Amino acid sequence: MPTENEQLIRSVCPHDCPDTCAMITRVENGRAVKVQGARDVPFTDGVLCAKVSHYLERTYSDQRILHPMRRVGQKGEGRFERISWELALDTIAARFRQVAAHDPRSILPYSYAGTMGLVQRSSMDRRFFHRLGASFLDRTICAEAGYQGYKATIGETIGTDPEAFADAPYILIWGANPVVSNLHLWSRIVEARRKGARVVCIDPVRSLTAEKSDWHLAPLPGTDAALALAIMHVLIRDGLCDEDYIARYTTGYSTLKHRVAGWTPARAAAETGLNAEDIEQLAREYGQEGRPAAIRVNYGLNRCAGGGAAMRAIACLPALTGHWRWACGGILLSTSGTYGSDSQALERPDLYPDNPLFPPRHVNMSTIGDALLDEQSPPIRAIMVYNANPVAVAPDSNKVRAGFAREDLFCVVHELFQTDTADYADILLPATSQLEQWDIHKSYGHLNVMVNQPAIAPLGEARPNTWVFRELARRLGFSEACFSETDEEIGALAFRPDHPHSGNVNMETLREQGWQRLNVPRPHAPFAEGGFPTPSGKCEFYSDTLARRGLDPLPCYIPPREGPRTNPELAKRFPLAFVSPPSRHFLNSSFANLPRFLQAEGRPWLDMHPTDARSRGLKDGDRVRIFNDRGAFHAWVRLDADNPGVRSGVVSAPSIWWQKLSGDGCNANAVTSQALTDMGGGATFYDCLVEVTAAPL
Ligand SMILES: Nc1nc2c(c(=O)[nH]1)N[C@H]1C(S)=C(S)[C@@H](COP(=O)(O)OP(=O)(O)OC[C@H]3O[C@@H](n4cnc5c(=O)[nH]c(N)nc54)[C@H](O)[C@@H]3O)O[C@H]1N2
Ligand SMILES: Nc1nc2c(c(=O)[nH]1)N[C@H]1C(S)=C(S)[C@@H](COP(=O)(O)OP(=O)(O)OC[C@H]3O[C@@H](n4cnc5c(=O)[nH]c(N)nc54)[C@H](O)[C@@H]3O)O[C@H]1N2
Ligand code: SF4
Ligand SMILES: [Mo]
C-alpha cells in the first residue's frame, strides 16, 4: 500500500507501438520513482518492454529540454540561448501572422507519432492549423499504403482479435517482427505454440521472430504480392477454398480465379527468390482443411513500390479459405478501425477558412525533402515540428537536411530532446513527457481504451502540445470555444457515442478503472458471417473503388521500383536490396539518445549474408560504407556464418539512429528514397538498392 506521500497513478505508454501498454507510476513526494506494467489490464498484463520499463531514465534524463530557446548559431549547429515562454510564443505568433498575410498555406505543421494519445497527438494542434488555413500534412510515412490495400479488400482496419492468437493452430507472421515490435502479441503466439500451433514467418531478414518460428521463408523485399498470388493459385487449383464462404461473403471470385491462374509457384519463385516447392507447401499448410490459420501481417511489407497491392493480396487469403469463421482465424493488420474515434470533434476540419483564394493544399510528409527544396506554390516559409523527428526519420535525409537548413525557413520545434531536427529550429520549445500530461488512448494492437493521468508536475518549463497551441490560438485571436477546452474536455469527445463499439466508452469508468474494453465480444470473430465494412458489404476480391481510382481492381503484383526487373542498370551498380527495420532498443528514433539503449544496440550494424560479404572481401566487424546515388552512411558488418542474419542479396541496418550520434553524421535514411507507394502516397524505405564497400575506421 502506498503511504501518505506516495501515490499510484495510471499511465499509458505513449509510444508508436501496437501494444499501448497500461502502466502504473509510483510517485513519492512529487517525484516518479517507478513505472510498472498494470497487472489488472488485460492483454498487456503487467509487462512492459525493455525500453519503457526504464521510462524514468527518459523522463528524468539530463538531456531533457527544460526551457524555451532561440537559435544563436547556424542552422543545424544546435546552439541556443534561453528565452521566456512569452517571448517564444510572441515571436512564433508574429511570424505566423506575417506569413499568413501572404498565404497561410505557406505554414506547414509536421507531426507524427511521438505520442499516440488522442489529445496530445491530434486535437488542439489540428484545430489551430485548420483555423489558420495552413497546408495540410498527409501523414503517410508509416502505414498508409498497407492501410489502403487492406481497406480496399476488407473495408476497415478491423481484424482478428489479438487475444485470439493464443488459440490459433497455425500462425503466419508476414512482414512483422512481433518479438521486437509487438511483444504482447508474441506472448499469445508463444501460448499458441505451447498448445501445438505451427508458426511460420515470412521475412527477408532472419529477425528475432524468424529465428524463433518453426519455419522461416525469406523472400526478396517487395515481392510479397507474388507469393500471395501463388498461394491463391494453389488454394484454388487444389480445391482448398471454402466455396460456401466465398459464395456468401465475397465479390469477384471468378475474375480472381482468372487472375491467379497464371501465378504458378514457379512464376512466384522467380520473383521472390523462394523455392517453388516451398511455396506449394506453404499454400497447402495454410489451406489445410478443418482448421483455421491466423495471419499477423504488418507494415514491414508496405514500405515498397507495391506495398498497397501486397497488403491487398494477402488480405484476400482468409476469405478464400473461410478462416474468418473462427475467432482465431483471419488476418490482423491493426485493430484501429474497431474504435469509433471522432476525428471531426477532435481536430475540427470544419474550421478551415472558406477562402477561394486559398484552396486547401496538401503536403506529403514522406517527401518533405523535396517539398522544402523544390518550387512549390506557395512555397513553405514556416514549419512547426512536434511529435516527430523528420531530419532523422524521413527518407532521403540529405535533401531533408538541406531543406531544413534553408535560411528563409522559419522553423519551430517542440521536443523533449535536442534531436537532429531540433538542431535546425529557430525557436525550440520544451515538451512534457507522458508522466507530465493528460491523455486518452486507443490502440492498434488490442481493443481497450485507456486514460493516462499526469503523475508529476512538468519538469522545468516543459508544456504539453495542447497548451502550446491554446496559447498560439489566443495570440492569433482565435476565439472559437473549442480553443479553450481543457485536455479532459477534449478527451471526452474522443469516441463517437453512437458507434456500436465505442458507445460504451465512459469517462466515469475510465477515471475509476483506468481502462475499458470496447463493446465487442471476447473473443471477437469480426467476419464470421461476413458483414465486411466495404461498399458491397463483402470481402472485395474485385474492387470497384480501386477501378474508379484508375488502379487494378484485382489483387496484383507491382515489383520493387529499385530491382533487377524494373531497373536493371541501377541493379548492376547497386546490387543489394537494403532494409532498415526497427531496432529492439530504439523506438523509431526515440530512446536512441539515451545511454542505456545506445549501449544495448552497440553500434550501427549492417547484417549481411556471408556470401555477399565474401565477394566484397568483408569480414565480421568491418566498418563499411553503404551507398547509392542519393547518399552514403557507415556501419559495422555483422555476419553469422551458421545463421545468416539476412538472405543473400539483402542487407539490413537496424534503425533509426540519430545522425549526430551514429559516428559519421548520417543514418540509414541517407540512402532511402522519396519515391512513393502505389496506394496512399506512402514512403518506400525498404525499396532501395545499395552497394557496400570497406571503409577505413
Ligand atoms: N522496438 C521497437 N518497436 C517498434 C518500433 C521500433 O522502432 N522499435 N517501431 C514501431 C512502429 S512506428 C512501427 S510502424 C512498427 C513496425 O513494426 P513492423 O510492422 O513489424 O514493421 P517493420 O519492423 O518495419 O518490419 C517487420 C519485418 O518486416 C521485414 N520486412 C522488410 N521488408 C519486407 C518485405 O518486403 N516483405 C516482408 N515479408 N518482410 C519485410 C523486416 O525485415 C522486419 O523484420 O513497430 C513499432 N514498434
Ligand atoms: N530508415 C527508416 N526510416 C523510418 C522507418 C524505418 O523502418 N526505416 N520507419 C518509419 C516509421 S514506421 C515511422 S512511424 C516514422 C517515425 O517517425 P516519428 O514519429 O518522427 O518518430 P520518432 O523518431 O520516435 O520521433 C518522435 C519524436 O517526438 C517526440 N515526442 C514524444 N512525445 C512528445 C510530445 O508529447 N510532444 C512533443 N512535442 N514531442 C514529443 C520524441 O521525443 C521524438 O523525438 O519513421 C519512419 N522512418
Ligand atoms: S513501447 Fe510498446 S511494448 Fe514497450 S511499453 Fe510501450 S506499448 Fe508496451
Ligand atoms: Mo510506424
mmCIF file of C-alpha atoms in Angstrom, residues 330-604:
data_model
loop_
_atom_site.group_PDB
_atom_site.id
_atom_site.type_symbol
_atom_site.label_atom_id
_atom_site.label_comp_id
_atom_site.label_asym_id
_atom_site.label_seq_id
_atom_site.Cartn_x
_atom_site.Cartn_y
_atom_site.Cartn_z
ATOM 1 C CA GLY A 330 -8.400 -14.486 -40.253
ATOM 2 C CA ILE A 331 -5.889 -11.702 -40.503
ATOM 3 C CA LEU A 332 -4.747 -8.836 -38.300
ATOM 4 C CA LEU A 333 -3.075 -5.686 -39.585
ATOM 5 C CA SER A 334 -4.352 -3.237 -36.998
ATOM 6 C CA THR A 335 -7.286 -3.028 -34.630
ATOM 7 C CA SER A 336 -7.628 0.739 -35.012
ATOM 8 C CA GLY A 337 -10.721 0.614 -37.245
ATOM 9 C CA THR A 338 -12.680 -1.162 -34.500
ATOM 10 C CA TYR A 339 -12.749 2.074 -32.486
ATOM 11 C CA GLY A 340 -15.282 4.760 -33.359
ATOM 12 C CA SER A 341 -12.882 7.618 -32.744
ATOM 13 C CA ASP A 342 -14.267 11.008 -33.615
ATOM 14 C CA SER A 343 -11.589 12.885 -35.541
ATOM 15 C CA GLN A 344 -14.063 15.569 -36.599
ATOM 16 C CA ALA A 345 -14.680 16.541 -32.993
ATOM 17 C CA LEU A 346 -11.018 16.268 -32.000
ATOM 18 C CA GLU A 347 -9.489 18.004 -34.999
ATOM 19 C CA ARG A 348 -12.286 20.262 -36.273
ATOM 20 C CA PRO A 349 -11.504 20.336 -40.009
ATOM 21 C CA ASP A 350 -14.642 22.489 -40.350
ATOM 22 C CA LEU A 351 -12.597 25.431 -39.008
ATOM 23 C CA TYR A 352 -10.636 25.615 -42.287
ATOM 24 C CA PRO A 353 -11.436 29.047 -43.798
ATOM 25 C CA ASP A 354 -13.632 29.036 -46.875
ATOM 26 C CA ASN A 355 -11.436 31.353 -48.940
ATOM 27 C CA PRO A 356 -11.490 30.744 -52.716
ATOM 28 C CA LEU A 357 -8.054 32.396 -52.986
ATOM 29 C CA PHE A 358 -6.507 29.711 -50.808
ATOM 30 C CA PRO A 359 -7.999 26.288 -51.598
ATOM 31 C CA PRO A 360 -6.659 23.532 -49.311
ATOM 32 C CA ARG A 361 -3.111 22.435 -50.152
ATOM 33 C CA HIS A 362 -1.685 19.087 -49.070
ATOM 34 C CA VAL A 363 1.981 18.315 -48.473
ATOM 35 C CA ASN A 364 3.090 14.677 -48.211
ATOM 36 C CA MET A 365 5.334 14.131 -45.172
ATOM 37 C CA SER A 366 7.178 11.326 -46.983
ATOM 38 C CA THR A 367 8.547 13.835 -49.493
ATOM 39 C CA ILE A 368 9.344 16.617 -47.037
ATOM 40 C CA GLY A 369 12.842 16.981 -48.514
ATOM 41 C CA ASP A 370 11.524 17.845 -51.954
ATOM 42 C CA ALA A 371 8.671 19.889 -50.503
ATOM 43 C CA LEU A 372 11.128 22.166 -48.722
ATOM 44 C CA LEU A 373 13.572 22.398 -51.625
ATOM 45 C CA ASP A 374 11.501 22.439 -54.805
ATOM 46 C CA GLU A 375 9.445 25.251 -56.245
ATOM 47 C CA GLN A 376 6.099 24.949 -54.527
ATOM 48 C CA SER A 377 3.181 27.200 -54.966
ATOM 49 C CA PRO A 378 3.021 28.706 -52.417
ATOM 50 C CA PRO A 379 6.495 27.927 -51.019
ATOM 51 C CA ILE A 380 6.758 26.628 -47.450
ATOM 52 C CA ARG A 381 8.035 29.583 -45.403
ATOM 53 C CA ALA A 382 7.329 28.321 -41.879
ATOM 54 C CA ILE A 383 7.281 24.808 -40.417
ATOM 55 C CA MET A 384 6.315 23.681 -36.930
ATOM 56 C CA VAL A 385 7.579 20.242 -35.917
ATOM 57 C CA TYR A 386 6.219 18.349 -32.886
ATOM 58 C CA ASN A 387 5.807 14.627 -32.103
ATOM 59 C CA ALA A 388 8.319 13.924 -34.876
ATOM 60 C CA ASN A 389 11.975 13.903 -35.837
ATOM 61 C CA PRO A 390 11.930 14.250 -39.637
ATOM 62 C CA VAL A 391 15.630 15.008 -40.115
ATOM 63 C CA ALA A 392 16.397 11.514 -38.772
ATOM 64 C CA VAL A 393 13.342 9.522 -39.881
ATOM 65 C CA ALA A 394 12.246 10.905 -43.248
ATOM 66 C CA PRO A 395 13.665 9.311 -46.410
ATOM 67 C CA ASP A 396 16.485 10.830 -48.468
ATOM 68 C CA SER A 397 17.835 12.743 -45.492
ATOM 69 C CA ASN A 398 20.451 14.734 -47.359
ATOM 70 C CA LYS A 399 17.565 16.540 -49.029
ATOM 71 C CA VAL A 400 15.621 16.795 -45.774
ATOM 72 C CA ARG A 401 18.617 18.380 -44.056
ATOM 73 C CA ALA A 402 19.180 20.791 -46.927
ATOM 74 C CA GLY A 403 15.517 21.765 -46.744
ATOM 75 C CA PHE A 404 15.644 22.423 -43.004
ATOM 76 C CA ALA A 405 18.891 24.391 -43.490
ATOM 77 C CA ARG A 406 17.141 26.998 -45.669
ATOM 78 C CA GLU A 407 17.912 30.406 -44.176
ATOM 79 C CA ASP A 408 14.499 31.767 -45.194
ATOM 80 C CA LEU A 409 12.556 28.965 -43.496
ATOM 81 C CA PHE A 410 11.153 29.813 -40.063
ATOM 82 C CA CYS A 411 11.316 26.602 -38.038
ATOM 83 C CA VAL A 412 9.744 25.860 -34.666
ATOM 84 C CA VAL A 413 10.399 22.528 -32.914
ATOM 85 C CA HIS A 414 8.559 21.360 -29.790
ATOM 86 C CA GLU A 415 10.522 18.482 -28.271
ATOM 87 C CA LEU A 416 11.687 16.677 -25.156
ATOM 88 C CA PHE A 417 15.210 16.301 -26.540
ATOM 89 C CA GLN A 418 17.555 18.128 -28.824
ATOM 90 C CA THR A 419 17.068 15.810 -31.787
ATOM 91 C CA ASP A 420 18.633 16.066 -35.242
ATOM 92 C CA THR A 421 15.596 18.137 -36.211
ATOM 93 C CA ALA A 422 15.758 20.378 -33.138
ATOM 94 C CA ASP A 423 19.233 21.467 -34.257
ATOM 95 C CA TYR A 424 17.554 23.320 -37.146
ATOM 96 C CA ALA A 425 14.987 25.172 -35.021
ATOM 97 C CA ASP A 426 14.782 28.951 -34.851
ATOM 98 C CA ILE A 427 12.654 28.544 -31.746
ATOM 99 C CA LEU A 428 12.930 25.370 -29.654
ATOM 100 C CA LEU A 429 10.160 24.640 -27.146
ATOM 101 C CA PRO A 430 10.285 22.171 -24.227
ATOM 102 C CA ALA A 431 7.681 19.375 -24.325
ATOM 103 C CA THR A 432 6.345 17.318 -21.436
ATOM 104 C CA SER A 433 6.751 13.560 -21.178
ATOM 105 C CA GLN A 434 3.774 11.261 -20.792
ATOM 106 C CA LEU A 435 4.104 11.374 -16.996
ATOM 107 C CA GLU A 436 3.507 15.131 -17.109
ATOM 108 C CA GLN A 437 0.365 15.275 -19.267
ATOM 109 C CA TRP A 438 -3.222 14.029 -19.556
ATOM 110 C CA ASP A 439 -4.356 11.810 -22.389
ATOM 111 C CA ILE A 440 -6.768 9.186 -23.639
ATOM 112 C CA HIS A 441 -5.576 6.274 -25.780
ATOM 113 C CA LYS A 442 -6.903 3.829 -28.281
ATOM 114 C CA SER A 443 -4.601 1.104 -29.558
ATOM 115 C CA TYR A 444 -3.763 -0.504 -32.861
ATOM 116 C CA GLY A 445 -2.832 -3.794 -31.247
ATOM 117 C CA HIS A 446 -5.691 -4.513 -28.816
ATOM 118 C CA LEU A 447 -9.251 -3.410 -28.110
ATOM 119 C CA ASN A 448 -9.034 -1.366 -24.900
ATOM 120 C CA VAL A 449 -9.459 2.362 -24.261
ATOM 121 C CA MET A 450 -7.216 3.817 -21.553
ATOM 122 C CA VAL A 451 -6.628 7.078 -19.733
ATOM 123 C CA ASN A 452 -3.234 8.499 -18.810
ATOM 124 C CA GLN A 453 -3.303 10.702 -15.719
ATOM 125 C CA PRO A 454 -0.469 13.150 -15.144
ATOM 126 C CA ALA A 455 1.750 11.650 -12.447
ATOM 127 C CA ILE A 456 4.143 14.536 -11.801
ATOM 128 C CA ALA A 457 4.348 18.264 -12.452
ATOM 129 C CA PRO A 458 6.010 19.316 -15.724
ATOM 130 C CA LEU A 459 9.790 19.380 -15.440
ATOM 131 C CA GLY A 460 11.329 22.825 -15.813
ATOM 132 C CA GLU A 461 9.127 24.895 -18.068
ATOM 133 C CA ALA A 462 8.029 21.956 -20.250
ATOM 134 C CA ARG A 463 4.466 22.182 -21.550
ATOM 135 C CA PRO A 464 2.130 19.753 -23.337
ATOM 136 C CA ASN A 465 1.290 20.153 -27.017
ATOM 137 C CA THR A 466 -2.271 21.277 -26.270
ATOM 138 C CA TRP A 467 -1.028 24.080 -24.024
ATOM 139 C CA VAL A 468 1.250 25.451 -26.737
ATOM 140 C CA PHE A 469 -1.499 25.511 -29.366
ATOM 141 C CA ARG A 470 -4.031 27.010 -26.978
ATOM 142 C CA GLU A 471 -1.556 29.827 -26.312
ATOM 143 C CA LEU A 472 -0.833 30.343 -30.001
ATOM 144 C CA ALA A 473 -4.563 30.357 -30.809
ATOM 145 C CA ARG A 474 -5.112 33.063 -28.208
ATOM 146 C CA ARG A 475 -2.317 35.172 -29.654
ATOM 147 C CA LEU A 476 -3.747 34.860 -33.153
ATOM 148 C CA GLY A 477 -7.170 35.915 -31.887
ATOM 149 C CA PHE A 478 -8.963 32.601 -32.493
ATOM 150 C CA SER A 479 -11.977 32.985 -30.256
ATOM 151 C CA GLU A 480 -13.962 29.800 -31.030
ATOM 152 C CA ALA A 481 -14.971 27.965 -27.854
ATOM 153 C CA CYS A 482 -13.037 24.829 -28.870
ATOM 154 C CA PHE A 483 -9.754 26.668 -28.299
ATOM 155 C CA SER A 484 -10.415 26.956 -24.601
ATOM 156 C CA GLU A 485 -11.366 23.326 -23.963
ATOM 157 C CA THR A 486 -9.290 21.544 -21.356
ATOM 158 C CA ASP A 487 -7.481 18.300 -22.178
ATOM 159 C CA GLU A 488 -10.124 16.289 -20.340
ATOM 160 C CA GLU A 489 -12.914 18.092 -22.163
ATOM 161 C CA ILE A 490 -11.238 17.233 -25.461
ATOM 162 C CA GLY A 491 -10.728 13.635 -24.317
ATOM 163 C CA ALA A 492 -14.439 13.302 -23.605
ATOM 164 C CA LEU A 493 -15.076 13.922 -27.325
ATOM 165 C CA ALA A 494 -12.654 11.253 -28.492
ATOM 166 C CA PHE A 495 -15.149 8.447 -29.216
ATOM 167 C CA ARG A 496 -18.464 8.600 -31.017
ATOM 168 C CA PRO A 497 -21.257 7.712 -28.585
ATOM 169 C CA ASP A 498 -23.401 6.381 -31.453
ATOM 170 C CA HIS A 499 -20.743 3.926 -32.634
ATOM 171 C CA PRO A 500 -21.567 0.260 -31.927
ATOM 172 C CA HIS A 501 -18.107 -0.457 -30.478
ATOM 173 C CA SER A 502 -17.343 2.766 -28.631
ATOM 174 C CA GLY A 503 -20.836 3.721 -27.427
ATOM 175 C CA ASN A 504 -19.923 2.242 -24.024
ATOM 176 C CA VAL A 505 -16.817 4.399 -23.521
ATOM 177 C CA ASN A 506 -17.477 6.320 -20.383
ATOM 178 C CA MET A 507 -15.256 8.914 -18.740
ATOM 179 C CA GLU A 508 -16.514 7.977 -15.282
ATOM 180 C CA THR A 509 -15.474 4.332 -15.718
ATOM 181 C CA LEU A 510 -12.176 5.365 -17.244
ATOM 182 C CA ARG A 511 -11.438 7.694 -14.360
ATOM 183 C CA GLU A 512 -12.185 4.964 -11.811
ATOM 184 C CA GLN A 513 -10.844 1.889 -13.582
ATOM 185 C CA GLY A 514 -8.293 3.429 -15.936
ATOM 186 C CA TRP A 515 -9.369 1.270 -18.880
ATOM 187 C CA GLN A 516 -12.328 -0.232 -20.701
ATOM 188 C CA ARG A 517 -12.669 -2.862 -23.412
ATOM 189 C CA LEU A 518 -14.620 -1.781 -26.471
ATOM 190 C CA ASN A 519 -18.094 -3.141 -26.807
ATOM 191 C CA VAL A 520 -17.099 -6.266 -28.747
ATOM 192 C CA PRO A 521 -17.463 -9.896 -27.705
ATOM 193 C CA ARG A 522 -14.442 -11.710 -26.321
ATOM 194 C CA PRO A 523 -13.017 -13.226 -28.359
ATOM 195 C CA HIS A 524 -14.195 -11.199 -31.291
ATOM 196 C CA ALA A 525 -14.746 -13.002 -34.648
ATOM 197 C CA PRO A 526 -15.475 -9.919 -36.740
ATOM 198 C CA PHE A 527 -16.337 -11.508 -40.107
ATOM 199 C CA ALA A 528 -17.522 -14.998 -39.157
ATOM 200 C CA GLU A 529 -20.718 -14.216 -41.028
ATOM 201 C CA GLY A 530 -19.416 -11.638 -43.487
ATOM 202 C CA GLY A 531 -20.502 -8.081 -42.737
ATOM 203 C CA PHE A 532 -17.368 -6.504 -44.184
ATOM 204 C CA PRO A 533 -17.427 -2.685 -44.000
ATOM 205 C CA THR A 534 -16.786 -2.364 -47.774
ATOM 206 C CA PRO A 535 -19.198 -0.710 -50.234
ATOM 207 C CA SER A 536 -20.585 -4.166 -51.169
ATOM 208 C CA GLY A 537 -20.623 -5.457 -47.592
ATOM 209 C CA LYS A 538 -18.398 -8.323 -48.778
ATOM 210 C CA CYS A 539 -14.719 -9.083 -48.891
ATOM 211 C CA GLU A 540 -13.821 -7.498 -52.232
ATOM 212 C CA PHE A 541 -11.593 -9.677 -54.400
ATOM 213 C CA TYR A 542 -12.771 -7.283 -57.114
ATOM 214 C CA SER A 543 -12.888 -3.634 -56.028
ATOM 215 C CA ASP A 544 -14.999 -1.098 -57.907
ATOM 216 C CA THR A 545 -13.498 1.595 -55.700
ATOM 217 C CA LEU A 546 -9.991 0.831 -56.958
ATOM 218 C CA ALA A 547 -11.226 0.614 -60.554
ATOM 219 C CA ARG A 548 -12.741 4.081 -60.248
ATOM 220 C CA ARG A 549 -9.408 5.389 -58.932
ATOM 221 C CA GLY A 550 -7.688 4.004 -62.027
ATOM 222 C CA LEU A 551 -5.985 1.211 -60.069
ATOM 223 C CA ASP A 552 -6.066 -2.511 -60.799
ATOM 224 C CA PRO A 553 -9.397 -3.715 -59.390
ATOM 225 C CA LEU A 554 -7.961 -7.207 -58.734
ATOM 226 C CA PRO A 555 -5.074 -8.288 -56.497
ATOM 227 C CA CYS A 556 -1.883 -7.755 -58.451
ATOM 228 C CA TYR A 557 1.886 -7.710 -58.143
ATOM 229 C CA ILE A 558 3.873 -4.490 -58.506
ATOM 230 C CA PRO A 559 7.600 -5.292 -58.352
ATOM 231 C CA PRO A 560 10.021 -3.125 -56.368
ATOM 232 C CA ARG A 561 10.857 0.131 -58.096
ATOM 233 C CA GLU A 562 14.535 -0.483 -57.438
ATOM 234 C CA GLY A 563 15.180 -4.023 -58.584
ATOM 235 C CA PRO A 564 16.709 -6.016 -61.419
ATOM 236 C CA ARG A 565 13.362 -6.362 -63.202
ATOM 237 C CA THR A 566 12.313 -2.708 -63.186
ATOM 238 C CA ASN A 567 15.711 -1.081 -63.251
ATOM 239 C CA PRO A 568 18.459 -3.460 -64.443
ATOM 240 C CA GLU A 569 21.023 -0.696 -64.936
ATOM 241 C CA LEU A 570 20.623 0.526 -61.372
ATOM 242 C CA ALA A 571 20.702 -3.061 -60.079
ATOM 243 C CA LYS A 572 24.056 -3.588 -61.776
ATOM 244 C CA ARG A 573 25.593 -0.623 -59.992
ATOM 245 C CA PHE A 574 23.796 -1.213 -56.678
ATOM 246 C CA PRO A 575 23.094 -4.942 -56.437
ATOM 247 C CA LEU A 576 21.963 -5.238 -52.796
ATOM 248 C CA ALA A 577 18.393 -4.701 -51.565
ATOM 249 C CA PHE A 578 18.519 -2.562 -48.421
ATOM 250 C CA VAL A 579 16.087 -2.630 -45.484
ATOM 251 C CA SER A 580 16.302 -0.715 -42.200
ATOM 252 C CA PRO A 581 13.698 -2.137 -39.786
ATOM 253 C CA PRO A 582 13.256 -1.125 -36.121
ATOM 254 C CA SER A 583 15.902 -1.927 -33.540
ATOM 255 C CA ARG A 584 14.856 -3.639 -30.376
ATOM 256 C CA HIS A 585 16.126 -0.910 -28.062
ATOM 257 C CA PHE A 586 15.008 2.137 -30.031
ATOM 258 C CA LEU A 587 11.507 3.183 -30.907
ATOM 259 C CA ASN A 588 11.927 4.804 -34.293
ATOM 260 C CA SER A 589 14.423 7.495 -33.279
ATOM 261 C CA SER A 590 13.090 7.748 -29.717
ATOM 262 C CA PHE A 591 15.367 6.334 -26.983
ATOM 263 C CA ALA A 592 18.276 6.483 -29.475
ATOM 264 C CA ASN A 593 19.925 9.286 -27.488
ATOM 265 C CA LEU A 594 19.841 7.656 -24.047
ATOM 266 C CA PRO A 595 22.913 5.819 -22.729
ATOM 267 C CA ARG A 596 21.233 2.545 -21.724
ATOM 268 C CA PHE A 597 19.692 1.990 -25.139
ATOM 269 C CA LEU A 598 22.703 3.152 -27.138
ATOM 270 C CA GLN A 599 24.778 0.725 -25.155
ATOM 271 C CA ALA A 600 22.323 -2.104 -25.735
ATOM 272 C CA GLU A 601 22.331 -1.543 -29.503
ATOM 273 C CA GLY A 602 26.087 -1.133 -29.532
ATOM 274 C CA ARG A 603 26.785 0.277 -32.974
ATOM 275 C CA PRO A 604 25.036 0.953 -36.240
#
